[in-house]
């Protein structure tokens, strides 16, 4: 079956109606959830009223983005073993988040990363830095999700012109803005829970179906996939040369250390009542995400075996379309429509979560604490600013998504992880664990890590100089690694140490108070009871 028929074999009307049904149901949920939003804590942290299990499902929803569903399935289908390394990196990262960050953050912060850092530093410069890095990481991540939306639509609705795809990216952006403006954190969390459930059920169904075709025998599936090329041994993507192996180490570092610095994941820890629930939610998340990544293994190799690399590369979204094409090969237009709707929902929900994080960071850190110096009428004003910011960020996401349309989604996300690991993680760890750490250390680490990371990305082969780069015709790629993590993360740790040592400022009493609070929860923010 050639691909032209393959894609036209999908029924656009069916796909749109399944997707529309999802949007209608979730909007109803969002409106219901938004009815008792009185305070800033309601809008940003859902009144801290979710249980560990609910929050764990929502975290897995936030984390299983278009990158993990579409991007990784495509990478495994095309590159086999090397593609699966993304899954492993994404999963191991949770252990860092669980053991080092989750509980301590829940106890020390209020709504944003800036709260944790400003606890024992000079408020205004540190909040400005935290908000800057939060906004930059969120925008990078948003681009990735929006780019995924463009490719998907091309596949499902047969819209191939860039104008048409741009229009669809705009529609996704607008629906997402409605979620955020109306529902706040509570609405967004419910969207995540619904979406995570759909995604896990859908992936499980396809996994069982694919294995069923091979008599539930994994090795015969792998054997069939291997007929189309060497997808079972390592080295297909990160080959035998020194540079590409270093690139792999760099990618792995960024994935494993980036998660614990991703602002929209950190913010999820504030939606539960206690630190115990924060730990519980991470355990739920690890189980669900781990199971899902085992599914992606079968999805990827299944697509490699049943659809084949030629057909996948010929499709509009390249690797990103492997999972939808597999669904179509198995269950025809209906299954394709369902999986596509789930993928769409995935993008919508993750984009909403990112937007609320970025807008909270701006309203809470920059507006309330820097411009207004902390004197702000808590309820209405700050939340209003957050809503206006959400509109602006939505607009940026739509424009950026149209520009980034067609890049591999998992790769764009890996860059966001590198920025998070370079700008946020060293500062978070130093604040929580190093008594001597001070304001200048934090500023050196955040701004230095950000600058180094972004400069290296701009001059890397990801941006220019290769056929797959963003600007293939230009040539300014003097930095050899596609992912800068290997250089920028250690540099950021060193800068944080240097900045601290060179400054005389100390605040041991505040550190002692923060340490007690982080470990015991004494004096932490309580749940809101209406």
Coordinates of C-alpha atoms in Angstrom, one line a residue:
X1 CA 0.0 0.0 0.0
X2 CA 1.6 3.3 -1.0
X3 CA 1.6 6.2 1.4
X4 CA -0.6 8.5 -0.7
X5 CA -3.4 6.0 -0.3
X6 CA -2.3 5.4 3.3
X7 CA -2.9 8.9 4.4
X8 CA -6.0 9.4 2.3
X9 CA -7.3 6.2 3.8
X10 CA -7.7 8.1 7.0
X11 CA -11.0 9.9 7.3
X12 CA -10.5 13.6 8.2
X13 CA -14.1 14.1 9.3
X14 CA -13.8 11.1 11.8
X15 CA -10.5 12.4 13.1
X16 CA -11.9 15.9 13.7
X17 CA -15.0 14.6 15.4
X18 CA -13.1 12.4 17.8
X19 CA -10.8 15.3 18.7
X20 CA -13.7 17.7 19.0
X21 CA -15.4 15.3 21.4
X22 CA -12.3 15.3 23.6
X23 CA -12.1 19.1 23.6
X24 CA -15.8 19.4 24.5
X25 CA -15.6 16.9 27.4
X26 CA -12.4 18.5 28.8
X27 CA -13.8 22.0 28.5
X28 CA -16.8 21.0 30.6
X29 CA -14.5 19.5 33.2
X30 CA -12.4 22.7 33.2
X31 CA -15.5 24.9 33.7
X32 CA -16.7 22.8 36.5
X33 CA -13.2 22.8 38.2
X34 CA -13.0 26.6 37.9
X35 CA -16.0 27.4 39.9
X36 CA -14.3 27.9 43.3
X37 CA -11.2 29.7 42.4
X38 CA -10.9 32.5 44.9
X39 CA -7.2 32.9 45.7
X40 CA -3.8 32.9 44.0
X41 CA -3.3 29.4 45.7
X42 CA -6.4 28.2 43.8
X43 CA -5.2 29.5 40.5
X44 CA -1.6 28.4 40.7
X45 CA -1.6 25.3 42.9
X46 CA -5.2 24.1 42.6
X47 CA -5.7 24.9 46.3
X48 CA -3.1 22.2 47.1
X49 CA -6.0 19.8 47.2
X50 CA -5.1 16.9 44.9
X51 CA -4.1 13.5 46.3
X52 CA -0.8 11.9 45.6
X53 CA -2.3 9.4 43.2
X54 CA -4.2 12.0 41.2
X55 CA -1.2 14.2 41.1
X56 CA 1.0 11.3 40.0
X57 CA -1.3 10.6 37.1
X58 CA -1.2 14.3 36.2
X59 CA 2.6 14.3 36.4
X60 CA 2.8 11.4 34.1
X61 CA 0.4 13.3 31.8
X62 CA 2.6 16.4 31.9
X63 CA 5.7 14.3 31.2
X64 CA 4.4 12.0 28.5
X65 CA 4.4 14.8 26.0
X66 CA 4.2 14.6 22.2
X67 CA 8.0 14.0 22.4
X68 CA 7.6 10.7 24.3
X69 CA 4.6 9.5 22.4
X70 CA 5.4 10.5 18.8
X71 CA 9.0 11.3 18.9
X72 CA 10.4 8.3 20.7
X73 CA 8.2 5.8 18.8
X74 CA 9.6 7.3 15.6
X75 CA 13.2 7.2 16.8
X76 CA 12.9 3.5 17.8
X77 CA 11.2 2.7 14.5
X78 CA 14.0 4.3 12.5
X79 CA 17.1 3.9 14.8
X80 CA 16.1 1.0 17.0
X81 CA 18.3 0.6 20.1
X82 CA 19.6 4.1 20.0
X83 CA 16.1 5.5 19.9
X84 CA 15.2 3.6 23.1
X85 CA 18.0 5.4 24.9
X86 CA 15.7 8.5 25.0
X87 CA 13.1 6.5 27.0
X88 CA 15.8 5.3 29.4
X89 CA 17.1 8.8 30.0
X90 CA 13.6 10.2 30.5
X91 CA 12.8 7.5 33.0
X92 CA 16.0 7.5 35.1
X93 CA 15.6 11.2 35.4
X94 CA 12.7 10.6 37.8
X95 CA 14.9 9.1 40.4
X96 CA 16.8 12.3 40.6
X97 CA 13.6 14.2 41.0
X98 CA 12.3 11.8 43.6
X99 CA 15.3 11.5 45.8
X100 CA 16.8 15.0 45.6
X101 CA 14.0 17.5 44.8
X102 CA 10.4 16.6 45.2
X103 CA 9.7 16.6 48.9
X104 CA 12.2 19.4 49.7
X105 CA 10.6 21.7 47.1
X106 CA 7.1 21.0 48.3
X107 CA 8.1 22.1 51.8
X108 CA 10.0 25.2 51.0
X109 CA 8.2 26.8 48.1
X110 CA 4.9 28.5 47.5
X111 CA 4.1 28.5 43.8
X112 CA 7.2 28.8 41.7
X113 CA 10.9 27.9 41.6
X114 CA 11.7 31.5 42.4
X115 CA 10.1 31.0 45.9
X116 CA 12.6 28.3 46.7
X117 CA 15.6 30.2 45.6
X118 CA 14.5 33.5 47.2
X119 CA 14.0 31.8 50.5
X120 CA 17.5 32.6 51.7
X121 CA 18.9 35.0 49.1
X122 CA 18.3 38.7 48.2
X123 CA 14.7 38.5 46.8
X124 CA 14.6 40.6 43.7
X125 CA 17.7 39.7 41.7
X126 CA 17.2 36.0 42.4
X127 CA 13.5 36.0 41.4
X128 CA 14.3 37.9 38.2
X129 CA 16.9 35.2 37.3
X130 CA 14.5 32.3 38.2
X131 CA 11.7 33.8 36.2
X132 CA 14.0 34.4 33.2
X133 CA 15.2 30.8 33.1
X134 CA 11.6 29.5 33.7
X135 CA 10.3 31.5 30.8
X136 CA 13.1 30.5 28.4
X137 CA 12.8 26.7 29.2
X138 CA 9.0 26.9 28.9
X139 CA 9.2 28.6 25.5
X140 CA 11.7 26.0 24.2
X141 CA 9.5 23.2 25.3
X142 CA 6.4 24.9 23.9
X143 CA 8.0 25.1 20.5
X144 CA 8.6 21.4 20.5
X145 CA 4.9 20.6 21.4
X146 CA 3.6 23.0 18.8
X147 CA 5.9 21.6 16.1
X148 CA 4.5 18.2 16.9
X149 CA 0.9 19.5 16.4
X150 CA 1.8 20.8 12.9
X151 CA 3.1 17.4 11.7
X152 CA 0.2 15.5 13.1
X153 CA -2.3 17.6 11.4
X154 CA -0.7 17.2 8.1
X155 CA -0.9 13.5 8.5
X156 CA -4.5 13.4 9.7
X157 CA -6.3 16.0 7.8
X158 CA -4.2 15.7 4.7
X159 CA -3.3 19.4 5.1
X160 CA 0.1 19.7 3.5
X161 CA 0.5 23.4 2.8
X162 CA 2.4 25.4 5.4
X163 CA -0.4 27.9 5.6
X164 CA -3.0 25.2 6.5
X165 CA -0.7 23.7 9.1
X166 CA 0.0 27.1 10.5
X167 CA -3.8 27.7 10.9
X168 CA -4.1 24.4 12.8
X169 CA -1.2 25.2 15.1
X170 CA -3.1 28.5 15.8
X171 CA -6.3 26.6 16.6
X172 CA -4.5 24.3 19.1
X173 CA -2.9 27.4 20.7
X174 CA -6.3 29.2 21.1
X175 CA -8.0 26.1 22.7
X176 CA -5.0 25.8 25.1
X177 CA -5.3 29.5 26.1
X178 CA -9.0 28.9 27.0
X179 CA -8.0 26.0 29.2
X180 CA -5.5 28.1 31.1
X181 CA -7.6 31.3 31.4
X182 CA -10.7 29.5 32.6
X183 CA -9.4 26.5 34.5
X184 CA -6.2 27.6 36.2
X185 CA -4.1 24.9 37.7
X186 CA -7.1 22.8 38.8
X187 CA -8.6 22.7 35.3
X188 CA -5.3 22.0 33.7
X189 CA -4.6 19.1 36.2
X190 CA -7.9 17.5 35.4
X191 CA -7.2 17.7 31.7
X192 CA -3.8 16.0 32.4
X193 CA -5.5 13.2 34.3
X194 CA -8.0 12.5 31.6
X195 CA -5.3 12.7 28.9
X196 CA -2.8 10.4 30.8
X197 CA -5.5 7.8 31.2
X198 CA -6.4 7.9 27.5
X199 CA -2.8 7.8 26.5
X200 CA -1.9 4.8 28.7
X201 CA -5.1 2.9 27.5
X202 CA -4.4 3.7 23.9
X203 CA -0.7 2.7 24.0
X204 CA -1.6 -0.5 25.9
X205 CA -4.2 -1.5 23.3
X206 CA -1.8 -1.1 20.4
X207 CA 1.0 -2.9 22.3
X208 CA -1.2 -5.9 22.9
X209 CA -2.5 -5.8 19.4
X210 CA 1.0 -5.7 17.9
X211 CA 2.2 -8.5 20.2
X212 CA -0.9 -10.5 19.3
X213 CA 0.1 -10.4 15.6
X214 CA 3.3 -12.2 16.7
X215 CA 1.7 -14.7 18.9
X216 CA 2.6 -12.6 22.0
X217 CA 6.2 -13.3 21.2
X218 CA 8.5 -10.3 21.6
X219 CA 11.5 -11.9 19.9
X220 CA 9.6 -12.7 16.7
X221 CA 8.5 -9.0 16.6
X222 CA 12.1 -7.9 17.0
X223 CA 13.2 -10.4 14.3
X224 CA 10.7 -9.0 11.9
X225 CA 11.7 -5.4 12.6
X226 CA 15.4 -6.3 12.1
X227 CA 14.7 -7.4 8.5
X228 CA 14.5 -3.8 7.5
X229 CA 17.9 -2.9 8.9
X230 CA 20.2 -3.1 11.9
X231 CA 17.8 -1.8 14.5
X232 CA 18.8 -4.2 17.3
X233 CA 22.4 -3.3 17.9
X234 CA 23.6 0.1 19.2
X235 CA 25.3 2.7 17.1
X236 CA 22.8 3.4 14.4
X237 CA 22.2 7.0 15.5
X238 CA 25.2 7.6 17.8
X239 CA 27.6 5.7 15.6
X240 CA 31.2 4.5 16.0
X241 CA 32.9 7.9 15.9
X242 CA 34.1 9.7 19.0
X243 CA 32.0 12.8 18.5
X244 CA 28.7 11.0 18.1
X245 CA 29.4 8.9 21.2
X246 CA 30.2 12.1 23.2
X247 CA 27.0 13.5 21.8
X248 CA 25.1 10.6 23.3
X249 CA 26.7 11.1 26.7
X250 CA 25.7 14.8 26.4
X251 CA 22.1 13.9 25.5
X252 CA 21.8 11.4 28.4
X253 CA 23.2 14.0 30.9
X254 CA 20.7 16.6 29.7
X255 CA 17.7 14.2 29.9
X256 CA 18.6 12.8 33.3
X257 CA 19.5 16.1 35.0
X258 CA 17.0 18.2 33.1
X259 CA 13.8 16.7 34.5
X260 CA 14.5 17.9 38.1
X261 CA 15.0 21.4 36.7
X262 CA 11.9 21.6 34.5
X263 CA 9.7 24.3 35.9
X264 CA 6.3 22.8 34.9
X265 CA 7.2 19.5 36.6
X266 CA 8.5 21.3 39.7
X267 CA 5.2 23.3 39.9
X268 CA 3.2 20.0 40.0
X269 CA 4.7 19.3 43.5
X270 CA 2.8 22.3 44.9
X271 CA -0.7 20.9 44.1
X272 CA -0.6 18.3 46.9
X273 CA -1.3 18.9 50.6
X274 CA 1.8 17.4 52.2
X275 CA 5.3 16.3 51.4
X276 CA 4.3 12.7 52.0
X277 CA 1.8 13.1 49.1
X278 CA 4.5 14.8 47.0
X279 CA 6.6 11.6 47.4
X280 CA 3.6 9.4 46.7
X281 CA 2.8 11.3 43.5
X282 CA 6.4 10.7 42.2
X283 CA 6.1 7.0 42.9
X284 CA 2.9 6.8 41.0
X285 CA 4.5 8.8 38.2
X286 CA 7.5 6.5 38.0
X287 CA 5.3 3.4 37.7
X288 CA 3.0 4.9 35.0
X289 CA 5.9 6.5 33.0
X290 CA 8.0 3.3 33.2
X291 CA 5.2 1.1 32.0
X292 CA 4.5 3.6 29.2
X293 CA 8.1 3.5 28.0
X294 CA 7.9 -0.3 27.8
X295 CA 4.9 0.2 25.5
X296 CA 6.9 2.6 23.3
X297 CA 9.4 -0.1 22.7
X298 CA 6.7 -2.3 21.2
X299 CA 5.1 0.7 19.4
X300 CA 8.5 1.7 17.8
X301 CA 9.6 -1.8 16.7
X302 CA 6.0 -2.6 15.7
X303 CA 6.0 0.5 13.4
X304 CA 9.4 -0.6 12.1
X305 CA 8.1 -4.0 11.3
X306 CA 4.5 -3.4 10.1
X307 CA 4.9 0.0 8.5
X308 CA 8.6 0.0 7.6
X309 CA 11.2 2.8 7.6
X310 CA 10.6 3.8 4.0
X311 CA 6.9 4.6 4.5
X312 CA 7.7 6.4 7.8
X313 CA 10.3 8.6 6.2
X314 CA 8.0 9.4 3.3
X315 CA 5.1 10.5 5.6
X316 CA 4.6 14.3 6.3
X317 CA 5.9 14.4 9.9
X318 CA 8.8 11.9 9.2
X319 CA 9.5 9.9 12.4
X320 CA 6.8 11.7 14.4
X321 CA 4.2 9.9 12.3
X322 CA 5.3 6.4 13.1
X323 CA 2.8 5.8 15.9
X324 CA -0.3 7.1 13.9
X325 CA 0.8 5.1 10.8
X326 CA 1.1 1.9 13.0
X327 CA -2.4 2.5 14.3
X328 CA -3.7 2.8 10.8
X329 CA -2.0 -0.3 9.7
X330 CA -3.6 -2.2 12.5
X331 CA -7.1 -0.8 12.9
X332 CA -7.8 1.4 9.9
X333 CA -9.2 4.9 10.1
X334 CA -11.0 4.5 13.4
X335 CA -7.9 3.5 15.4
X336 CA -5.9 6.1 13.6
X337 CA -8.5 8.7 14.5
X338 CA -8.5 7.6 18.2
X339 CA -4.7 7.6 18.5
X340 CA -4.4 10.9 16.7
X341 CA -7.0 12.5 19.0
X342 CA -5.0 11.2 22.0
X343 CA -1.8 12.6 20.5
X344 CA -3.6 15.9 20.0
X345 CA -4.9 15.9 23.5
X346 CA -1.4 15.2 24.7
X347 CA -0.1 18.3 23.0
X348 CA -3.0 20.4 24.2
X349 CA -2.6 19.4 27.8
X350 CA 1.2 19.7 28.0
X351 CA 1.1 23.1 26.4
X352 CA -1.6 24.3 28.9
X353 CA 0.6 23.1 31.8
X354 CA 3.6 24.9 30.4
X355 CA 1.7 28.1 29.9
X356 CA 0.3 28.2 33.4
X357 CA 3.9 27.7 34.8
X358 CA 5.4 30.4 32.7
X359 CA 2.6 32.9 33.5
X360 CA 2.7 32.0 37.2
X361 CA 6.4 32.7 37.2
X362 CA 6.0 36.0 35.5
X363 CA 3.0 37.2 37.7
X364 CA 4.3 35.8 41.0
X365 CA 8.1 36.4 40.7
X366 CA 8.4 39.5 38.4
X367 CA 5.1 41.3 38.9
X368 CA 4.2 40.7 42.5
X369 CA 7.7 40.5 44.0
X370 CA 9.9 42.7 41.8
X371 CA 7.6 45.4 40.4
X372 CA 5.2 45.6 43.3
X373 CA 7.9 44.6 45.9
X374 CA 5.6 42.0 47.4
X375 CA 2.8 44.5 48.2
X376 CA 0.0 43.2 46.0
X377 CA -3.6 42.5 46.7
X378 CA -3.2 38.7 46.7
X379 CA -6.3 37.5 45.1
X380 CA -7.4 39.5 42.1
X381 CA -4.4 41.5 40.8
X382 CA -1.7 38.9 40.6
X383 CA -4.0 36.3 39.0
X384 CA -5.1 38.9 36.5
X385 CA -1.5 39.6 35.5
X386 CA -1.0 35.8 35.2
X387 CA -3.9 35.6 32.8
X388 CA -2.6 38.4 30.6
X389 CA 0.8 36.7 30.5
X390 CA -0.8 33.5 29.5
X391 CA -2.3 35.2 26.5
X392 CA 1.1 36.6 25.5
X393 CA 2.9 33.3 25.9
X394 CA 0.1 31.6 23.9
X395 CA 0.8 34.0 21.1
X396 CA 4.5 33.4 21.2
X397 CA 3.9 29.6 21.2
X398 CA 1.7 29.9 18.1
X399 CA 4.2 32.0 16.1
X400 CA 7.2 29.9 17.3
X401 CA 5.4 26.6 16.5
X402 CA 4.8 27.8 12.9
X403 CA 8.5 28.5 12.6
X404 CA 9.7 25.2 14.1
X405 CA 7.2 23.1 12.2
X406 CA 8.8 20.0 10.8
X407 CA 11.7 19.5 13.3
X408 CA 12.0 16.2 15.3
X409 CA 10.0 16.7 18.5
X410 CA 12.1 14.6 20.8
X411 CA 15.2 16.4 19.7
X412 CA 13.7 19.9 20.4
X413 CA 12.6 18.7 23.8
X414 CA 16.2 17.4 24.5
X415 CA 17.3 21.0 24.0
X416 CA 14.8 22.3 26.5
X417 CA 16.1 19.7 28.9
X418 CA 19.7 20.9 28.4
X419 CA 18.6 24.5 29.2
X420 CA 16.8 23.3 32.3
X421 CA 19.7 21.2 33.5
X422 CA 22.2 24.1 32.9
X423 CA 20.2 27.0 34.2
X424 CA 18.0 25.6 37.0
X425 CA 19.3 22.4 38.5
X426 CA 22.7 23.5 39.9
X427 CA 21.0 26.4 41.7
X428 CA 18.2 24.3 43.1
X429 CA 20.7 21.7 44.4
X430 CA 23.0 24.3 45.8
X431 CA 20.2 26.1 47.6
X432 CA 18.8 23.0 49.2
X433 CA 22.2 21.4 50.2
X434 CA 25.0 23.9 50.4
X435 CA 25.0 26.2 53.4
X436 CA 27.5 28.8 52.1
X437 CA 25.6 29.3 48.8
X438 CA 24.5 32.9 48.3
X439 CA 22.9 35.4 45.9
X440 CA 25.8 36.0 43.6
X441 CA 26.4 32.2 43.3
X442 CA 22.8 31.8 42.2
X443 CA 23.0 34.6 39.7
X444 CA 26.3 33.4 38.2
X445 CA 24.9 29.9 37.9
X446 CA 21.5 30.7 36.3
X447 CA 22.6 33.5 33.9
X448 CA 26.0 31.8 33.2
X449 CA 24.4 28.4 32.6
X450 CA 21.7 29.9 30.4
X451 CA 24.1 31.9 28.3
X452 CA 26.6 29.1 27.8
X453 CA 23.9 26.6 26.9
X454 CA 22.1 28.9 24.4
X455 CA 25.3 30.1 22.7
X456 CA 26.4 26.4 22.3
X457 CA 23.0 25.5 20.8
X458 CA 23.2 28.4 18.3
X459 CA 26.6 27.3 17.1
X460 CA 25.9 23.5 17.1
X461 CA 25.1 21.3 14.2
X462 CA 21.5 21.3 15.3
X463 CA 21.1 24.9 14.0
X464 CA 23.3 25.1 10.9
X465 CA 25.7 23.2 8.7
X466 CA 23.9 19.8 8.3
X467 CA 21.0 18.7 6.1
X468 CA 18.7 18.1 9.1
X469 CA 19.6 21.5 10.8
X470 CA 17.1 24.4 11.3
X471 CA 19.0 26.5 8.7
X472 CA 20.6 23.9 6.5
X473 CA 22.1 26.3 4.0
X474 CA 24.0 28.4 6.6
X475 CA 27.4 27.3 8.1
X476 CA 28.3 28.6 11.6
X477 CA 28.5 25.2 13.4
X478 CA 31.9 25.4 15.2
X479 CA 30.7 23.5 18.3
X480 CA 30.6 19.7 17.4
X481 CA 27.9 18.4 19.8
X482 CA 24.2 18.6 18.9
X483 CA 23.3 18.7 22.6
X484 CA 25.4 21.1 24.8
X485 CA 24.7 19.4 28.1
X486 CA 28.1 17.8 28.5
X487 CA 29.8 21.2 28.6
X488 CA 27.1 23.6 29.9
X489 CA 26.0 21.6 32.9
X490 CA 29.4 21.3 34.6
X491 CA 30.2 25.0 33.6
X492 CA 27.0 26.0 35.4
X493 CA 27.9 24.1 38.6
X494 CA 31.4 25.6 38.5
X495 CA 30.0 29.2 38.0
X496 CA 27.7 28.7 41.0
X497 CA 30.6 27.7 43.1
X498 CA 32.9 30.5 41.9
X499 CA 30.2 33.2 42.3
X500 CA 29.6 32.0 45.9
X501 CA 33.3 31.9 46.9
X502 CA 34.0 35.4 45.4
X503 CA 31.2 37.0 47.4
X504 CA 31.4 37.6 51.1
X505 CA 27.6 37.3 51.7
X506 CA 26.5 34.6 54.0
X507 CA 23.1 33.8 55.6
X508 CA 23.5 30.7 57.8
X509 CA 20.5 31.3 60.0
X510 CA 18.2 31.4 56.9
X511 CA 19.8 28.2 55.7
X512 CA 19.2 26.4 59.0
X513 CA 15.5 27.5 58.9
X514 CA 15.2 26.3 55.3
X515 CA 16.9 23.0 56.0
X516 CA 14.5 22.2 58.9
X517 CA 11.5 23.3 56.8
X518 CA 12.6 21.3 53.8
X519 CA 13.2 18.1 55.8
X520 CA 10.3 18.2 58.2
X521 CA 7.7 20.4 56.6
X522 CA 7.4 22.6 59.7
X523 CA 5.9 25.9 58.5
X524 CA 5.3 24.7 55.0
X525 CA 2.3 26.0 52.9
X526 CA -0.9 24.3 53.9
X527 CA -3.7 23.1 51.8
X528 CA -6.6 25.6 51.2
X529 CA -9.9 24.6 52.8
X530 CA -12.9 26.3 51.3

